[in-house]
XYZ file of C-alpha atoms in Angstrom:
669
model
C -3.581 -21.444 -59.711
C -0.462 -21.028 -62.024
C 2.844 -21.486 -60.165
C 4.866 -18.297 -60.458
C 8.542 -18.162 -60.851
C 9.410 -15.473 -58.310
C 12.159 -15.778 -55.444
C 11.082 -15.966 -52.088
C 13.354 -12.884 -51.236
C 11.808 -10.837 -53.993
C 8.351 -11.852 -52.730
C 9.168 -10.814 -49.237
C 10.785 -7.675 -50.666
C 7.589 -6.685 -52.259
C 5.565 -7.560 -49.172
C 7.865 -5.085 -47.045
C 7.612 -2.360 -49.574
C 3.854 -2.448 -49.357
C 4.014 -2.400 -45.475
C 2.813 -5.673 -45.024
C 5.811 -7.043 -43.423
C 8.280 -5.113 -40.967
C 11.969 -4.809 -41.920
C 12.490 -7.141 -38.959
C 10.314 -10.025 -40.302
C 11.928 -9.843 -43.637
C 15.435 -9.642 -42.166
C 14.766 -12.786 -39.923
C 13.739 -14.844 -43.066
C 16.649 -13.748 -44.972
C 19.147 -14.465 -42.072
C 17.756 -18.039 -42.015
C 17.897 -18.435 -45.734
C 22.007 -17.357 -45.421
C 22.133 -20.157 -42.798
C 20.737 -22.755 -45.026
C 17.120 -22.920 -44.042
C 14.659 -23.862 -46.836
C 12.204 -21.334 -48.470
C 9.370 -23.036 -46.292
C 11.245 -22.341 -43.041
C 12.251 -18.907 -43.874
C 8.594 -17.925 -44.854
C 7.055 -19.242 -41.800
C 9.718 -17.501 -39.738
C 8.768 -14.312 -41.272
C 5.021 -14.812 -40.921
C 5.494 -15.678 -37.148
C 7.600 -12.590 -36.687
C 4.775 -10.684 -38.415
C 2.169 -11.960 -36.191
C 4.258 -10.780 -33.210
C 4.113 -7.252 -34.642
C 0.384 -7.534 -34.550
C 0.206 -8.533 -30.811
C -0.069 -12.360 -31.137
C 2.714 -14.400 -29.502
C 2.588 -17.225 -32.288
C 0.770 -18.218 -35.521
C -1.794 -20.783 -36.005
C -1.109 -22.946 -38.978
C -4.664 -24.139 -38.830
C -6.000 -20.709 -39.411
C -3.222 -19.811 -41.754
C -4.321 -22.693 -44.036
C -8.007 -21.834 -43.645
C -7.853 -18.161 -44.451
C -4.167 -16.779 -44.995
C -5.443 -13.406 -45.788
C -7.582 -12.961 -42.721
C -4.984 -14.576 -40.325
C -2.377 -12.323 -41.456
C -4.778 -9.232 -41.329
C -3.743 -7.938 -45.248
C -6.198 -5.658 -46.649
C -7.873 -7.384 -49.582
C -8.617 -4.204 -51.294
C -4.997 -3.451 -51.921
C -4.508 -6.499 -54.057
C -5.510 -4.321 -57.123
C -2.117 -2.631 -56.795
C -0.620 -5.898 -57.923
C -2.322 -5.535 -61.232
C -1.220 -2.152 -61.848
C 2.340 -2.557 -60.828
C 3.664 -1.079 -64.001
C 2.195 2.366 -62.592
C 4.342 1.779 -59.592
C 7.703 3.506 -59.185
C 9.329 0.019 -57.899
C 9.684 -2.951 -60.088
C 9.200 -5.076 -56.761
C 5.500 -4.545 -57.071
C 5.280 -7.165 -59.790
C 6.448 -9.727 -57.168
C 3.368 -9.005 -54.944
C 1.621 -12.248 -54.415
C -1.479 -13.042 -52.130
C -0.587 -15.076 -49.028
C -2.313 -17.970 -50.667
C -0.095 -17.806 -53.858
C 3.148 -17.265 -51.887
C 2.332 -20.427 -49.712
C 1.546 -22.499 -52.557
C 4.529 -21.487 -54.308
C 6.699 -22.321 -51.503
C 4.949 -25.591 -50.601
C 5.062 -26.696 -54.451
C 1.390 -27.548 -54.403
C -2.128 -25.762 -54.235
C -3.627 -27.778 -51.294
C -2.964 -25.723 -47.943
C -5.002 -28.189 -46.001
C -1.798 -30.127 -45.652
C 0.045 -27.001 -44.153
C 0.529 -28.486 -40.636
C 1.475 -31.921 -41.998
C 4.168 -30.653 -44.349
C 5.542 -28.069 -41.770
C 6.122 -30.936 -39.280
C 7.840 -33.168 -41.877
C 9.806 -30.126 -42.839
C 10.759 -29.439 -39.067
C 11.773 -32.779 -38.455
C 14.306 -32.562 -41.505
C 15.821 -29.278 -40.681
C 17.644 -27.524 -37.955
C 15.475 -24.533 -37.938
C 12.496 -25.730 -35.847
C 11.959 -27.773 -32.738
C 8.659 -29.547 -32.300
C 6.818 -30.282 -29.086
C 6.351 -32.436 -27.134
C 8.837 -34.698 -28.643
C 11.842 -32.401 -29.003
C 13.232 -29.784 -26.615
C 13.965 -26.529 -27.984
C 17.592 -25.225 -27.909
C 19.400 -22.292 -29.029
C 19.904 -23.881 -32.384
C 16.157 -23.547 -33.022
C 14.744 -20.186 -33.731
C 11.400 -21.659 -34.214
C 9.114 -23.869 -31.998
C 6.263 -25.912 -33.263
C 3.356 -27.247 -30.836
C 2.035 -30.336 -32.626
C -0.934 -30.595 -30.342
C -2.271 -27.064 -30.899
C -0.736 -26.577 -34.077
C 0.754 -23.163 -33.195
C 4.285 -21.972 -34.326
C 6.341 -19.644 -32.013
C 9.360 -17.960 -32.088
C 11.566 -19.633 -29.462
C 11.966 -16.675 -27.433
C 8.229 -16.042 -27.047
C 7.786 -19.775 -26.667
C 10.106 -19.848 -23.661
C 8.487 -16.887 -22.146
C 4.900 -18.370 -22.070
C 6.517 -21.947 -20.935
C 8.001 -19.997 -17.875
C 4.900 -18.049 -17.137
C 2.840 -21.101 -17.399
C 5.283 -22.992 -15.128
C 5.286 -20.143 -12.426
C 1.480 -19.634 -12.635
C 0.713 -23.313 -12.239
C 3.282 -23.608 -9.449
C 1.630 -20.759 -7.555
C -1.832 -22.245 -8.146
C -0.838 -25.357 -6.667
C 0.019 -23.638 -3.287
C -1.717 -20.873 -1.419
C 0.329 -18.505 0.967
C 0.714 -19.359 4.607
C -2.438 -20.761 5.908
C -4.360 -18.581 8.011
C -7.525 -19.239 9.967
C -10.409 -18.277 7.903
C -12.222 -16.608 11.104
C -9.041 -14.389 11.767
C -9.169 -13.023 8.046
C -13.103 -12.515 8.105
C -12.752 -10.323 11.423
C -9.984 -8.477 9.855
C -12.011 -7.792 6.555
C -15.220 -6.825 8.386
C -13.532 -4.275 10.319
C -11.650 -2.911 7.315
C -14.682 -2.757 5.052
C -17.674 -2.059 7.413
C -21.171 -1.050 6.527
C -21.871 -3.201 3.569
C -25.442 -2.459 2.408
C -25.433 -4.814 -0.521
C -24.376 -8.651 -0.498
C -22.240 -10.211 -1.758
C -19.480 -7.566 -1.360
C -17.063 -8.324 -4.010
C -14.593 -6.079 -2.325
C -14.604 -8.241 0.787
C -14.376 -11.368 -1.158
C -11.394 -9.857 -3.235
C -9.621 -8.798 0.072
C -10.245 -12.371 1.504
C -9.088 -13.898 -1.646
C -5.739 -11.964 -1.835
C -5.062 -12.891 1.871
C -5.180 -16.677 1.178
C -3.135 -16.503 -2.198
C 0.417 -15.965 -3.030
C -0.749 -14.873 -6.346
C -4.157 -12.927 -6.872
C -5.828 -10.765 -9.463
C -8.343 -7.963 -8.856
C -10.154 -6.752 -11.879
C -13.128 -4.393 -12.604
C -14.177 -1.568 -14.518
C -13.733 2.197 -13.645
C -15.041 3.273 -10.352
C -15.371 -0.207 -8.901
C -12.860 0.360 -6.050
C -9.663 -1.363 -7.093
C -7.713 0.959 -5.224
C -9.887 1.073 -2.233
C -9.916 -2.711 -2.093
C -6.040 -3.146 -2.558
C -5.512 -0.773 0.413
C -7.551 -3.064 2.438
C -5.660 -6.119 1.200
C -2.378 -4.472 2.186
C -3.852 -3.486 5.673
C -4.973 -7.012 6.060
C -1.614 -8.462 5.099
C 0.095 -6.076 7.406
C -2.225 -7.081 10.237
C -1.401 -10.663 9.589
C 2.423 -10.160 9.246
C 2.665 -8.477 12.765
C 1.296 -11.795 14.123
C 3.389 -14.149 11.938
C 6.653 -12.105 11.648
C 6.689 -9.439 14.503
C 10.368 -8.816 14.243
C 10.048 -6.802 11.054
C 7.811 -4.760 9.081
C 5.946 -5.901 5.679
C 7.967 -4.717 2.763
C 5.784 -3.609 0.044
C 6.348 -2.353 -3.626
C 3.736 -0.407 -5.745
C 4.304 -0.177 -9.577
C 2.560 0.271 -12.983
C 3.701 -0.243 -16.496
C 4.168 3.489 -17.295
C 5.053 6.548 -15.418
C 1.808 8.119 -15.910
C 0.155 4.919 -14.629
C 2.388 4.966 -11.613
C 1.690 8.719 -10.856
C -2.000 8.121 -11.166
C -1.618 4.945 -8.709
C 0.156 7.032 -6.176
C -2.362 9.808 -6.606
C -5.221 7.303 -6.063
C -3.633 5.689 -2.888
C -2.747 9.004 -1.189
C -6.074 10.286 -1.662
C -7.634 7.053 -0.455
C -5.561 7.087 2.766
C -6.336 10.924 3.415
C -10.029 9.712 3.548
C -9.603 6.941 5.681
C -8.586 7.141 9.350
C -7.892 4.357 11.639
C -5.075 2.576 13.456
C -4.805 -0.009 10.590
C -4.485 2.541 7.900
C -2.133 4.711 9.883
C 0.291 1.812 10.526
C 0.023 0.880 6.627
C 0.812 4.404 5.767
C 4.218 4.213 7.760
C 5.251 1.116 5.656
C 3.922 2.090 2.017
C 6.821 3.241 -0.332
C 6.780 6.822 -0.756
C 6.074 6.580 -4.472
C 5.005 4.150 -7.006
C 7.527 3.149 -9.641
C 7.389 2.103 -13.209
C 8.115 -1.630 -13.803
C 11.112 -0.796 -15.503
C 12.527 1.158 -12.657
C 11.262 -1.771 -10.095
C 13.154 -4.418 -11.919
C 16.302 -2.220 -12.545
C 16.203 -1.680 -16.299
C 19.703 -1.601 -17.921
C 20.606 0.587 -20.856
C 20.885 -0.973 -24.437
C 19.586 -4.446 -22.925
C 16.406 -6.195 -22.499
C 17.682 -7.751 -19.126
C 17.098 -6.301 -15.659
C 19.121 -6.082 -12.546
C 16.738 -8.046 -10.604
C 16.245 -11.617 -11.746
C 16.004 -15.187 -10.306
C 19.489 -14.843 -8.967
C 18.859 -11.500 -7.489
C 15.141 -11.346 -6.612
C 13.369 -8.280 -5.488
C 13.690 -7.545 -1.681
C 9.689 -7.234 -0.962
C 7.144 -9.481 0.537
C 4.528 -7.989 -1.389
C 4.329 -6.580 -4.988
C 1.404 -4.800 -6.251
C 1.156 -3.900 -9.993
C -1.616 -1.633 -11.293
C -2.848 -1.106 -14.873
C -2.048 -4.945 -15.362
C -3.723 -4.871 -18.703
C -0.854 -3.200 -20.240
C 1.872 -5.556 -19.233
C 2.930 -7.834 -22.443
C 4.334 -11.209 -22.343
C 8.063 -10.359 -22.250
C 7.915 -7.817 -19.409
C 5.523 -10.389 -17.302
C 8.162 -13.147 -17.563
C 10.772 -10.687 -16.330
C 8.546 -9.638 -13.475
C 7.898 -13.304 -12.413
C 11.505 -14.075 -12.620
C 12.412 -11.224 -10.275
C 10.021 -12.623 -7.529
C 11.399 -14.517 -4.630
C 9.297 -17.679 -3.873
C 8.001 -15.995 -0.729
C 6.862 -12.874 -2.566
C 3.050 -12.231 -3.046
C 2.065 -10.640 -6.432
C -1.248 -8.838 -6.630
C -2.129 -7.566 -10.086
C -4.883 -4.894 -10.499
C -6.571 -3.761 -13.676
C -9.457 -3.831 -16.059
C -9.685 -6.882 -18.052
C -11.674 -4.967 -20.770
C -9.237 -2.394 -21.720
C -6.881 -2.270 -24.456
C -4.077 -5.003 -24.756
C -0.560 -3.873 -24.581
C 1.228 -2.408 -27.503
C 3.713 -5.241 -27.478
C 2.792 -9.181 -27.908
C 0.708 -10.808 -25.499
C -2.531 -10.187 -23.480
C -1.607 -11.421 -19.999
C -4.677 -9.915 -17.853
C -7.208 -10.763 -20.456
C -5.823 -14.427 -20.453
C -5.733 -14.539 -16.752
C -9.288 -13.134 -16.207
C -11.169 -14.868 -19.085
C -14.570 -15.925 -17.797
C -14.072 -13.818 -14.512
C -17.685 -12.244 -14.646
C -18.960 -15.760 -14.017
C -16.840 -16.606 -11.045
C -15.638 -19.862 -11.983
C -14.336 -21.051 -8.628
C -13.626 -24.581 -7.656
C -15.884 -25.991 -4.989
C -13.338 -26.136 -2.176
C -12.005 -22.596 -2.963
C -15.713 -21.399 -3.208
C -16.280 -22.562 0.315
C -13.008 -21.046 1.615
C -13.907 -17.678 0.203
C -17.257 -17.666 1.878
C -15.772 -18.458 5.346
C -12.955 -15.924 5.157
C -15.039 -12.893 3.890
C -18.219 -13.657 5.450
C -20.129 -13.016 2.118
C -22.579 -15.411 0.437
C -21.206 -16.160 -3.089
C -23.838 -16.963 -5.581
C -24.227 -20.773 -6.629
C -23.509 -19.902 -10.356
C -20.180 -18.504 -9.325
C -19.271 -22.272 -8.609
C -17.746 -24.481 -11.211
C -16.697 -28.238 -11.560
C -12.947 -29.191 -11.020
C -10.489 -29.371 -8.099
C -8.766 -26.015 -9.029
C -9.208 -23.486 -11.632
C -7.084 -20.401 -12.534
C -10.084 -18.298 -11.702
C -9.523 -19.251 -8.040
C -7.030 -16.553 -7.974
C -9.181 -13.884 -9.725
C -11.920 -11.645 -8.266
C -13.899 -9.315 -10.458
C -15.399 -6.035 -8.782
C -18.728 -5.444 -10.338
C -20.393 -2.565 -8.689
C -19.310 0.950 -9.774
C -19.085 3.577 -6.759
C -18.419 6.684 -8.868
C -18.735 5.838 -12.282
C -22.461 5.854 -13.361
C -24.809 7.802 -15.879
C -24.567 8.387 -19.392
C -20.845 7.578 -19.748
C -21.072 4.391 -17.747
C -24.138 3.265 -19.813
C -22.207 4.008 -23.012
C -19.108 2.085 -21.787
C -21.120 -1.010 -21.017
C -22.839 -0.909 -24.241
C -19.402 -0.686 -25.885
C -18.084 -3.345 -23.945
C -20.891 -5.588 -24.628
C -20.556 -5.115 -28.464
C -24.125 -3.828 -28.411
C -24.287 -1.344 -31.335
C -27.987 -0.650 -30.856
C -27.569 0.085 -27.140
C -24.806 2.324 -27.504
C -26.561 4.363 -30.273
C -29.755 4.502 -27.909
C -27.525 6.092 -25.301
C -26.057 8.738 -27.834
C -29.699 9.412 -29.409
C -31.149 9.955 -25.782
C -28.505 12.618 -24.752
C -28.435 14.214 -28.328
C -31.094 16.762 -27.680
C -29.688 17.968 -24.179
C -27.083 20.535 -24.340
C -25.812 19.986 -20.665
C -25.552 16.121 -21.280
C -22.213 14.423 -20.019
C -22.078 12.775 -23.543
C -22.050 14.768 -26.658
C -21.410 13.613 -30.202
C -19.837 15.874 -33.016
C -20.572 14.454 -36.594
C -18.315 15.639 -39.242
C -17.998 15.615 -42.992
C -15.233 13.352 -44.197
C -12.371 15.527 -45.043
C -10.104 15.154 -47.999
C -6.971 16.339 -46.291
C -5.774 17.058 -42.808
C -6.323 20.765 -43.042
C -10.102 20.036 -43.497
C -10.060 18.181 -40.388
C -9.847 21.216 -38.324
C -13.343 22.308 -39.175
C -14.799 20.126 -36.512
C -12.627 21.840 -33.770
C -15.208 24.394 -32.912
C -14.836 27.336 -30.459
C -17.257 25.603 -28.104
C -14.964 22.299 -28.195
C -11.657 24.323 -27.832
C -13.257 26.314 -24.830
C -12.175 23.127 -22.864
C -8.704 24.734 -22.847
C -9.955 27.994 -21.090
C -8.953 27.188 -17.533
C -5.581 25.892 -18.868
C -4.979 28.976 -20.837
C -6.094 31.115 -17.855
C -3.622 29.317 -15.571
C -0.684 29.655 -18.170
C -1.654 33.435 -18.249
C -1.090 33.991 -14.492
C 2.128 36.055 -13.497
C 3.093 34.710 -10.128
C 5.701 35.990 -7.790
C 9.086 34.051 -7.649
C 8.136 32.452 -4.279
C 4.837 31.327 -5.801
C 6.295 29.652 -9.002
C 5.930 25.959 -7.681
C 2.514 26.783 -6.600
C 1.487 28.156 -9.878
C 3.007 25.224 -11.841
C 1.091 22.700 -9.945
C -2.124 24.837 -11.021
C -1.176 24.766 -14.546
C -0.660 20.968 -14.545
C -3.831 20.436 -12.897
C -5.502 22.622 -15.423
C -4.068 20.754 -18.310
C -5.249 17.304 -16.848
C -8.912 18.676 -16.998
C -9.236 18.554 -20.845
C -7.666 15.954 -23.247
C -8.147 15.051 -27.008
C -7.965 11.218 -27.267
C -7.322 9.906 -30.971
C -7.611 6.195 -32.147
C -4.761 6.566 -34.608
C -1.580 8.578 -35.012
C -1.891 9.394 -38.677
C -4.567 10.597 -40.797
C -6.993 13.574 -40.865
C -8.492 12.572 -37.449
C -5.164 11.464 -35.955
C -3.096 12.556 -33.426
C -0.633 14.452 -35.488
C -3.598 16.352 -37.305
C -5.228 17.246 -34.129
C -2.020 18.542 -32.557
C -1.262 20.505 -35.549
C -4.798 22.167 -35.690
C -4.960 22.964 -31.993
C -1.484 24.519 -32.062
C -2.510 26.503 -35.113
C -5.481 27.720 -33.006
C -3.034 29.117 -30.506
C -0.968 30.704 -33.302
C 1.749 28.054 -32.877
C 3.335 25.107 -34.777
C 3.580 21.733 -32.848
C 7.336 21.339 -32.939
C 8.382 24.624 -31.619
C 8.982 25.717 -27.912
C 6.918 28.245 -26.553
C 5.146 29.276 -23.380
C 2.256 26.971 -22.579
C 3.260 24.215 -24.937
C 2.229 20.675 -23.494
C 4.663 17.894 -24.230
C 5.033 14.100 -23.645
C 8.161 12.154 -23.294
C 8.288 9.671 -26.050
C 11.218 7.571 -24.652
C 12.812 6.602 -21.249
C 15.330 9.298 -20.148
C 17.236 7.901 -17.205
C 19.598 10.746 -16.938
C 16.505 13.033 -16.170
C 14.439 10.149 -14.388
C 11.782 10.832 -16.942
C 9.596 7.753 -18.503
C 7.977 7.327 -21.603
C 4.618 8.942 -21.240
C 5.358 11.560 -18.715
C 3.714 14.870 -19.305
C 5.063 18.522 -18.716
C 4.353 22.132 -19.702
C 6.793 24.658 -21.142
C 6.496 27.751 -19.069
C 8.395 31.166 -18.789
C 10.181 30.524 -15.179
C 9.217 33.807 -13.053
C 12.533 33.659 -11.196
C 14.921 32.900 -13.797
C 13.110 34.374 -17.013
C 14.053 31.141 -18.897
C 11.518 28.952 -20.705
C 11.591 25.598 -18.826
C 9.445 22.508 -18.786
C 7.772 21.544 -15.400
C 6.958 18.118 -14.694
C 5.295 16.719 -11.627
C 7.848 16.018 -8.977
C 8.619 12.682 -7.184
C 6.703 13.641 -4.151
C 3.089 14.590 -4.130
C 2.613 18.282 -4.415
C 5.958 18.874 -5.770
C 7.395 19.930 -9.230
C 10.669 19.833 -11.122
C 11.929 22.097 -13.831
C 13.846 20.885 -16.814
C 15.429 22.942 -19.868
C 14.077 22.147 -23.166
C 17.393 21.812 -24.425
C 17.752 18.416 -22.275
C 14.728 16.921 -23.699
C 15.517 15.026 -26.818
C 12.504 13.031 -27.256
C 9.275 14.896 -26.653
C 6.444 15.676 -28.726
C 3.253 18.252 -28.450
C 0.398 16.529 -26.694
C -2.914 18.536 -27.146
C -3.895 15.167 -28.292
C -2.648 11.665 -27.446
C -3.685 8.311 -28.728
C -5.856 6.158 -26.581
C -3.101 3.809 -26.067
C -0.869 6.487 -24.542
C -3.756 7.597 -22.336
C -4.212 4.261 -20.298
C -3.845 4.884 -16.436
C -5.034 8.578 -16.925
C -8.288 10.255 -16.141
C -9.754 13.508 -17.506
C -12.648 15.692 -16.427
C -13.378 16.074 -20.069
C -12.137 13.688 -22.750
C -12.842 14.059 -26.562
C -12.474 10.838 -28.346
C -11.650 11.323 -31.855
C -12.413 8.323 -34.309
C -11.199 8.116 -37.859
C -13.392 8.324 -40.910
C -12.185 4.711 -42.202
C -11.588 1.211 -40.758
C -8.587 0.137 -39.228
C -7.445 -2.989 -37.457
C -6.671 -1.273 -34.396
C -10.094 0.273 -34.082
C -11.782 -1.998 -31.721
C -14.571 -2.118 -29.069
C -11.596 -2.378 -26.541
C -9.901 0.815 -27.701
C -13.330 2.817 -27.901
C -14.201 1.411 -24.218
C -10.658 2.585 -22.940
C -11.147 5.987 -24.569
C -14.614 6.150 -23.089
C -13.598 5.352 -19.503
C -10.909 8.029 -19.341
C -13.711 10.583 -18.915
C -14.695 11.377 -15.494
C -17.608 14.045 -16.212
C -17.836 14.860 -19.775
C -17.384 12.902 -22.786
C -17.486 14.091 -26.447
C -17.291 11.589 -29.384
C -16.190 12.820 -32.789
C -17.725 10.256 -35.382
C -16.886 11.249 -38.895
C -18.405 7.867 -40.089
C -21.291 6.235 -38.752
C -20.454 2.730 -40.433
C -16.829 2.809 -39.129
C -18.418 3.308 -35.577
C -20.620 0.442 -35.929
C -17.983 -1.782 -37.425
C -15.520 -0.751 -34.559
C -18.115 -1.647 -31.822
C -18.266 -5.217 -33.313
C -14.572 -5.740 -33.748
C -12.617 -7.388 -30.785
C -9.115 -7.770 -29.862
C -8.408 -11.452 -30.350
C -4.805 -12.199 -29.513
C -3.391 -15.812 -30.132
C -1.098 -17.114 -27.484
C -0.092 -20.308 -25.560
C -0.895 -19.516 -21.969
C -2.952 -22.100 -20.155
C -2.437 -24.411 -23.139
C -4.818 -22.098 -25.463
């Protein structure tokens, strides 16, 4: 390969213009160059920052040396643009180098096999990088290199993972206060009676959490995570009355987003109403009135990434329960652990197979890797059987004195999620294309089937994309339109608003992408046009989603409201669910600075929600974000009816075989 005489600054500017680097990535490299770093150091900083933007917490130099293009996820088809740069409006395009070319130019040689060796030599000579385990990272080192794993980190993310690892290992070396297994067994059997199939993983999860200061309960939709965690809390409450009768157990309930927190509160309230006993009546008196977001729990501060609660001012709770833990990123998990007192129990709930968070990291997936096999150490395997009264399968035991999976229980049987939707979800989760297509084929000729497929012609523009929005599909809004059209009396205003919000939650378009002819923006425009409206204007019946936390109004990113003509005041106002179940709150549109129309939302935004009928709209071309986890998450948002919009069968097949693989340093991976 011929060495090209192009400056690193020009090459990175071309990468940014092409959209392969974020402005943040390039800015970091340029800052390091101004501070005297070498081209090599600046380039590696830009690349590891680029990986963080893709959800990884580090960069593997082994993978980078082996296949730079695949590691950085730069689409090969776009290299043709480099050869046609004279037709491009910007002269920067002539500096568009492949990753291999740019790395070789900066290295001064063509052999990338020595990348890790060359990087370690460079790190020892410069001031930009600290290397582990020999040198301690300081504020002078924006980069950290792990010589054993050959992973390169930004120091901030390396620090997050080091603290998380330390916290987890420390908790895994000790359990909570030792309680007689027979006592736990008696409570668990009383709270979860009438078990017909053994082993009961719900009993096992309850017994496990009662013996641990840190525990994880994972499982798919309908496996009873809320049911189980209520029994866990009732067990802990009973034990607390014995060990500390002078005060009540202090419990916090939280989730990563406002929508997930509202769903958590709704599920807990419904489960409590269905259960009547002295233990649950007692539990209801000590549960918080409302689940909060993680940001609100920790005490977020404006214009700052820091929180009011931290190691010096820990949260004042005995037990903290976090739902939808698959949405927690590395930075947020570090902040959560830092805010927990040594005596506070942490319980995580979530589906390990759902989408990873938008930000870098995949905490729940890392914690639960291999959970379907059990993976319990011999001693803990015996303790679980004694405390739960359940016979654990022999294959769930593994060698070793202790494992991270001692703290994880996976619920396996779905109590309410079955039938065609569940079959399709399981096939997708297993990356089994043939099984998934078999489910779709079996229900193709059944008009009343809970799973329907809409196949479309590939459109050339967004306007054509509206063709698949048939009257039959749009009839999913009928109950919502009917509720909006009611004319209640002033005294019935709030009751009517609750009916409108409930009707809206029955039907939802979910998209894989924001842009493109099958993206969120196109679908929102098409549906708004069906109702004779434009997406960005206020009108009676407009559904909106808050897109940024608004602390002055106590609204969170992801909260959904409906614009309605208020019967009493005559003004157009936006109604949101209230802080207490069964209540609403009204806000003038002029006070909502950051909202968007939400006839359609992305699958990422839908996490923590459920809809009676969900329409999952896939794109007509492949995308890095189109993975089996995204499709699985979209499918499992549907409770009764699922409609799949599949413009391109090849894209569907490719997506089912594409997994989220996030690189990180948790547990020494």
